[in-house]
Coordinates of N, CA and C in Angstrom, one line a residue:
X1 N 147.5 20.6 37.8 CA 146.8 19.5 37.1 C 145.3 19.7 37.1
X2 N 144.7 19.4 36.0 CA 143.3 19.7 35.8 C 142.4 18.7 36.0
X3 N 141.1 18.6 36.6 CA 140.5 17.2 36.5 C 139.3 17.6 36.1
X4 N 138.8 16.6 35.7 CA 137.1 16.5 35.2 C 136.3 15.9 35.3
X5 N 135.1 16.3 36.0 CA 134.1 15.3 36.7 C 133.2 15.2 35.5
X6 N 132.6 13.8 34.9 CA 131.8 13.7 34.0 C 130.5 13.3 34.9
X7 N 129.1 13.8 35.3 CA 127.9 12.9 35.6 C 127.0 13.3 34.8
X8 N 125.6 12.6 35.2 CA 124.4 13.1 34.5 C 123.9 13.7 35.2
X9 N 123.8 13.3 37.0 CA 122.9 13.6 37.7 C 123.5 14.1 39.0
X10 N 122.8 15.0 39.9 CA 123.4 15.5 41.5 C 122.3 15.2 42.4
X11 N 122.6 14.5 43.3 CA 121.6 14.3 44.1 C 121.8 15.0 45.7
X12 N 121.3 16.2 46.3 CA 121.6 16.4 48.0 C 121.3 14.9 48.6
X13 N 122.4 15.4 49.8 CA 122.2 14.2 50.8 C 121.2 14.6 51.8
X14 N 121.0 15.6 51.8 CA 119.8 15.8 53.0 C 118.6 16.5 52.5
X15 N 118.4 16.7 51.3 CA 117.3 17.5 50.5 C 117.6 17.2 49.1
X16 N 117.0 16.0 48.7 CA 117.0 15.7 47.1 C 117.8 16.9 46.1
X17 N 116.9 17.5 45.8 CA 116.7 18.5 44.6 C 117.7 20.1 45.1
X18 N 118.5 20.1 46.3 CA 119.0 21.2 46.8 C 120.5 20.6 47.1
X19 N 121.6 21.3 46.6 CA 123.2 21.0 46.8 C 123.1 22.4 47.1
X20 N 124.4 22.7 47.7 CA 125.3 23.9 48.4 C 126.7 23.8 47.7
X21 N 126.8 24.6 47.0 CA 128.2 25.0 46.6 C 129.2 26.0 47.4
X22 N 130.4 25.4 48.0 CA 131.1 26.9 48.7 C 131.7 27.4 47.8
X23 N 132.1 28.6 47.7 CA 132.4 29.3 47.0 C 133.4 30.2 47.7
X24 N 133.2 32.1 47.6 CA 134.0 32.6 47.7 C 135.0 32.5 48.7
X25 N 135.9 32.2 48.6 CA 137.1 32.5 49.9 C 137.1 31.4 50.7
X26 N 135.9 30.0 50.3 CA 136.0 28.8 50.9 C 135.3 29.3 52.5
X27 N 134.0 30.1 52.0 CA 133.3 30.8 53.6 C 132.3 30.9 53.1
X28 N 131.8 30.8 52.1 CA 130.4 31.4 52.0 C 130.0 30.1 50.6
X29 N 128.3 30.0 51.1 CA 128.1 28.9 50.5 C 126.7 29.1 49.5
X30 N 126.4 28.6 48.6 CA 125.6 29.2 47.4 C 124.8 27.5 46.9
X31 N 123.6 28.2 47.8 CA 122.4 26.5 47.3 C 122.4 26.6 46.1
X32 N 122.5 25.4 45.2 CA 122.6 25.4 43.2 C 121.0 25.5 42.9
X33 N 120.2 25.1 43.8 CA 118.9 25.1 43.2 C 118.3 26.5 43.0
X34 N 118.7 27.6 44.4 CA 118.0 28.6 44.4 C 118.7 29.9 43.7
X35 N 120.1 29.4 43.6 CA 120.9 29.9 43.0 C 120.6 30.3 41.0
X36 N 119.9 29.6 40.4 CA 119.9 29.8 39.0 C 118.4 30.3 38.8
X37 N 118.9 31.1 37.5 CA 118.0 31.6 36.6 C 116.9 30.8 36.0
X38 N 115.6 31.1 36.4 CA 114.7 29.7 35.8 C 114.1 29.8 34.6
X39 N 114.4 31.0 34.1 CA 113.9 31.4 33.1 C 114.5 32.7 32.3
X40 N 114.4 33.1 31.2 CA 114.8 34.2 30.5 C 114.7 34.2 29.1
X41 N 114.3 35.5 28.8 CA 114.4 35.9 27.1 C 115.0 37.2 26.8
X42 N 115.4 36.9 25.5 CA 116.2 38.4 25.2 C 115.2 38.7 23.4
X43 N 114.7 39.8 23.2 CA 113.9 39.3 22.4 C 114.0 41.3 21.8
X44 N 113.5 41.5 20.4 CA 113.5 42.6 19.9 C 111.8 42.9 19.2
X45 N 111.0 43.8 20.0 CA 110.2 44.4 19.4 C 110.4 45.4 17.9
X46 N 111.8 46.2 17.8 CA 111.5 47.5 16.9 C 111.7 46.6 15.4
X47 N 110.5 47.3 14.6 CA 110.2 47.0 13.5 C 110.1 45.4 13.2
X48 N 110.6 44.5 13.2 CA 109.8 43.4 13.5 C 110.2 43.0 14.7
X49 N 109.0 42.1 15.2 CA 109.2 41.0 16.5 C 110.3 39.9 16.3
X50 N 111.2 40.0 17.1 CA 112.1 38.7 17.4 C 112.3 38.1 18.5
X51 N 112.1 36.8 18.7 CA 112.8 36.4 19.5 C 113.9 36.2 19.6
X52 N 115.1 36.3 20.3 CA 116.7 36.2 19.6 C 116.7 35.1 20.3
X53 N 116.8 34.9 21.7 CA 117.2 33.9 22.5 C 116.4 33.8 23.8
X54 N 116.4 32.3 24.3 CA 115.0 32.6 25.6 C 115.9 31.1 26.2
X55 N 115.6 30.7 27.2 CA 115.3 29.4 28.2 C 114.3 29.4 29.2
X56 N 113.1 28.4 29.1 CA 112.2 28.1 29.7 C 111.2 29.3 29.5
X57 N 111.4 29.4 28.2 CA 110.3 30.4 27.5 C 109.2 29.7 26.3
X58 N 107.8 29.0 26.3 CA 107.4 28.8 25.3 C 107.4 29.9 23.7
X59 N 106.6 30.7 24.4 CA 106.4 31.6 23.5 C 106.2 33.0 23.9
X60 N 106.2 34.2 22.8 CA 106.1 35.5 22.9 C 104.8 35.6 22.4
X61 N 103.9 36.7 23.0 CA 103.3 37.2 22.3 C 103.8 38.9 22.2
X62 N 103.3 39.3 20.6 CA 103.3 40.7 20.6 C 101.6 41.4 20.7
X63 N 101.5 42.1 22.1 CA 100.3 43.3 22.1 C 100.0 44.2 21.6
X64 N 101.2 44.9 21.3 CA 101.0 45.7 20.4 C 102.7 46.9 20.7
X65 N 102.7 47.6 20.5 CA 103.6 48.6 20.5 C 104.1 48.6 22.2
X66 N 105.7 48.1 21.8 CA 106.1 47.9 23.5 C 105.1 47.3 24.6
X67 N 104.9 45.8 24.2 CA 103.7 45.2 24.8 C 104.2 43.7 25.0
X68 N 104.6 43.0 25.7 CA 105.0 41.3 25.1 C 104.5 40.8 26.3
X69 N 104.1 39.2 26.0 CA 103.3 38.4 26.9 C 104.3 37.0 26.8
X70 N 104.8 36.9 28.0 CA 106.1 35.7 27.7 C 105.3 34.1 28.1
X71 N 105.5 33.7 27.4 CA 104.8 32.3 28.5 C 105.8 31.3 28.5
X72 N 106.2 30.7 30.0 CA 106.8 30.2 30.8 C 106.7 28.8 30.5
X73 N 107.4 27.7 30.1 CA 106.9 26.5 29.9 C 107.2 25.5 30.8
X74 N 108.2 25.9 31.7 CA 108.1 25.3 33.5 C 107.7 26.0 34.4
X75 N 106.1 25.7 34.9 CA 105.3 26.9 35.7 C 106.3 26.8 36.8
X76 N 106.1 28.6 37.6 CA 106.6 28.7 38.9 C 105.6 27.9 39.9
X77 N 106.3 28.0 41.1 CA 105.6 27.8 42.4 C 104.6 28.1 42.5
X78 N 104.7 30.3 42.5 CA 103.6 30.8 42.8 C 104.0 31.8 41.8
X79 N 103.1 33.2 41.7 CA 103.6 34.2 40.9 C 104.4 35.3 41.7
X80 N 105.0 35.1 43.0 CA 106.1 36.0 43.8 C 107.4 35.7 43.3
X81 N 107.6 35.1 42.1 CA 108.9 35.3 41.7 C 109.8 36.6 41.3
X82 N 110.8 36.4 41.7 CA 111.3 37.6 41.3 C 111.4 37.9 39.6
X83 N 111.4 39.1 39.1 CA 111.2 39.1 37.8 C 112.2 40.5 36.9
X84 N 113.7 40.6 36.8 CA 113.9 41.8 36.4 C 113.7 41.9 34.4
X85 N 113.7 43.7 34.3 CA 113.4 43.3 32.6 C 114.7 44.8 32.3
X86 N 115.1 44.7 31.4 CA 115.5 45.8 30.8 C 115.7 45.7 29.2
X87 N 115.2 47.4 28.7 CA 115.1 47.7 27.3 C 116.0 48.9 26.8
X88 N 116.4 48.9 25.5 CA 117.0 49.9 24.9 C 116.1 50.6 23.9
X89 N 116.5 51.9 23.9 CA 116.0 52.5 22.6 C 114.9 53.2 23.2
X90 N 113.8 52.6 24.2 CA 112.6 53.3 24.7 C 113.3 54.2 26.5
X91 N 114.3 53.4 26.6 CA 114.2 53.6 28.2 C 114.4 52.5 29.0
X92 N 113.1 52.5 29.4 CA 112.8 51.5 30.5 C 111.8 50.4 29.8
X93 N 112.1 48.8 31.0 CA 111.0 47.5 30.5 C 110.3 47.7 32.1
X94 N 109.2 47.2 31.9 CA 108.8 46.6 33.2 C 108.0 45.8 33.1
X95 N 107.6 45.3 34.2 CA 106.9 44.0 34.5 C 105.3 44.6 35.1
X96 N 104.6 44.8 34.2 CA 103.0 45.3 34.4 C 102.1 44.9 35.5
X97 N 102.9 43.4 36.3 CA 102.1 43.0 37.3 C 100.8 42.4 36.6
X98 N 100.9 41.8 35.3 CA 99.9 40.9 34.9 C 100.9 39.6 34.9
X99 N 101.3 39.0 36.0 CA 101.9 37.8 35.9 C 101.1 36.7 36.7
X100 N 101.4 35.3 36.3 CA 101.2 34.5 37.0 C 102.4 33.2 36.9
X101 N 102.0 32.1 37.3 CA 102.9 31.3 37.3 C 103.4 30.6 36.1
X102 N 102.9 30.9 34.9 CA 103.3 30.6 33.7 C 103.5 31.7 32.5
X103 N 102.8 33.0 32.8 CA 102.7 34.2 32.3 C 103.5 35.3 32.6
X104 N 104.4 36.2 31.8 CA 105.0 37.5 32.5 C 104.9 38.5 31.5
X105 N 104.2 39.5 31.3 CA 103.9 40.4 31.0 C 104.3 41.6 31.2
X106 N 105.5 41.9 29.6 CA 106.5 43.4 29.7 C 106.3 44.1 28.9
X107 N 106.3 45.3 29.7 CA 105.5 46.9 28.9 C 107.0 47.5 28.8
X108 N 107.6 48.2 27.5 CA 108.4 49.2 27.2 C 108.1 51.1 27.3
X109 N 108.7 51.1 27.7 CA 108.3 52.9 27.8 C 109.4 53.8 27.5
X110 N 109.7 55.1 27.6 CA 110.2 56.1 28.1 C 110.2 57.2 28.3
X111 N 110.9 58.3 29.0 CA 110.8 59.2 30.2 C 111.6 60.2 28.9
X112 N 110.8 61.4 29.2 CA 111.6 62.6 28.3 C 112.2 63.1 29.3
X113 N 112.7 64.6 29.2 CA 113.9 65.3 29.5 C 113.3 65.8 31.5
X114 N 111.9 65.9 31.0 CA 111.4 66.2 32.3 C 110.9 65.1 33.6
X115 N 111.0 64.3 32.9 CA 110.9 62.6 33.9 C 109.3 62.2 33.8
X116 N 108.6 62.8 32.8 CA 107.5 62.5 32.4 C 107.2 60.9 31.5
X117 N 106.2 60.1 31.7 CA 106.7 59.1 31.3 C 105.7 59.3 29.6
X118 N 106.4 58.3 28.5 CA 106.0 58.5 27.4 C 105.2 57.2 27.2
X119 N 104.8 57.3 25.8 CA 103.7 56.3 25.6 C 104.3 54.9 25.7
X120 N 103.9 54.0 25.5 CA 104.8 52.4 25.4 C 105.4 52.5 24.1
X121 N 106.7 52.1 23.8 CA 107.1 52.1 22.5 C 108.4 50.9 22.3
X122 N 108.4 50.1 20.8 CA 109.5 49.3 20.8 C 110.1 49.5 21.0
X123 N 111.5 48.6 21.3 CA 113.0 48.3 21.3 C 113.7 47.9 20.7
X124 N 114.7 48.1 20.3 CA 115.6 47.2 19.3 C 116.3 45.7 20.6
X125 N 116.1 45.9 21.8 CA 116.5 44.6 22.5 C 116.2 44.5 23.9
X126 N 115.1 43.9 24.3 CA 114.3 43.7 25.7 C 115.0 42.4 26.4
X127 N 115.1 42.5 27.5 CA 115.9 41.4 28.4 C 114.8 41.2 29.5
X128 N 114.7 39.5 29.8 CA 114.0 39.7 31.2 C 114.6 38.3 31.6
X129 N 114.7 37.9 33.1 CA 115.3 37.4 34.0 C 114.1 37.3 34.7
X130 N 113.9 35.9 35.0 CA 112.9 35.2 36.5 C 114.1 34.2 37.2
X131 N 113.9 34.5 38.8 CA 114.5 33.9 39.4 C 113.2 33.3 40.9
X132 N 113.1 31.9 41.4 CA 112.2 31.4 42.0 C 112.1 30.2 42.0
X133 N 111.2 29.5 42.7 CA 110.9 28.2 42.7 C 110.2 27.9 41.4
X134 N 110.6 26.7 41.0 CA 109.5 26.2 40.2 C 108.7 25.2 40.4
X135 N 107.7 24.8 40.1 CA 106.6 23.9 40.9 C 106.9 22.9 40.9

């Protein structure tokens, strides 16, 4: 028999804004706050700029060739969030380390046969994932 809880809202009993979910095997337990993705975009540099799809992304900019500037529309805490990115077509995304708590800035590249790295270049589909506190 199936049931279904309808609410609007979850409130902790000992920490407002933090629940604990148990989970696997009914042993291990997974806080819902620190547990989710607070942000993300999935977005295409090659030949035109798209954004395909984002959450708690205002906007992209394009820098220029394998260059994008994401801005965050629920600032983090601090800018130690964690931040993964991955691209096709060039290789590799990374995270340039021009970030702050509203800003994340991803450079595209790739690596020829010898592990040399190549100039920044588009993607047909860049991913990036923030996981952290938000302010």
């Amino acid at each position: 028999m199936a049931s279904t809880l309808k609410i609007n809202t979850l409130t902790g009993v000992s920490t407002a804004g933090s629940i604990a979910v148990t989970g696997e095997g009914n042993s291990t337990t997974t806080n819902l706050q620190q547990g989710l993705c607070k942000a993300w975009c999935h977005y295409s540099t090659g030949g035109t700029f798209v954004n395909k799809d984002n959450f708690n992304i205002t906007s992209l900019t394009d820098n220029g060739a394998g260059d994008c500037t994401l801005t965050i529309t629920n600032a983090f805490n601090n800018s130690d969030y964690a931040d993964t990115c991955s691209s096709n077509g060039v290789g590799t995304a990374i995270d340039n380390g021009t970030k702050s708590t509203t800003l994340c800035r991803i450079q595209s590249f790739g690596n020829d046969s010898s592990g040399s790295s190549l100039p920044l270049g588009d993607a047909s589909r860049t991913s990036m994932h923030c996981m952290g506190d938000l302010a």
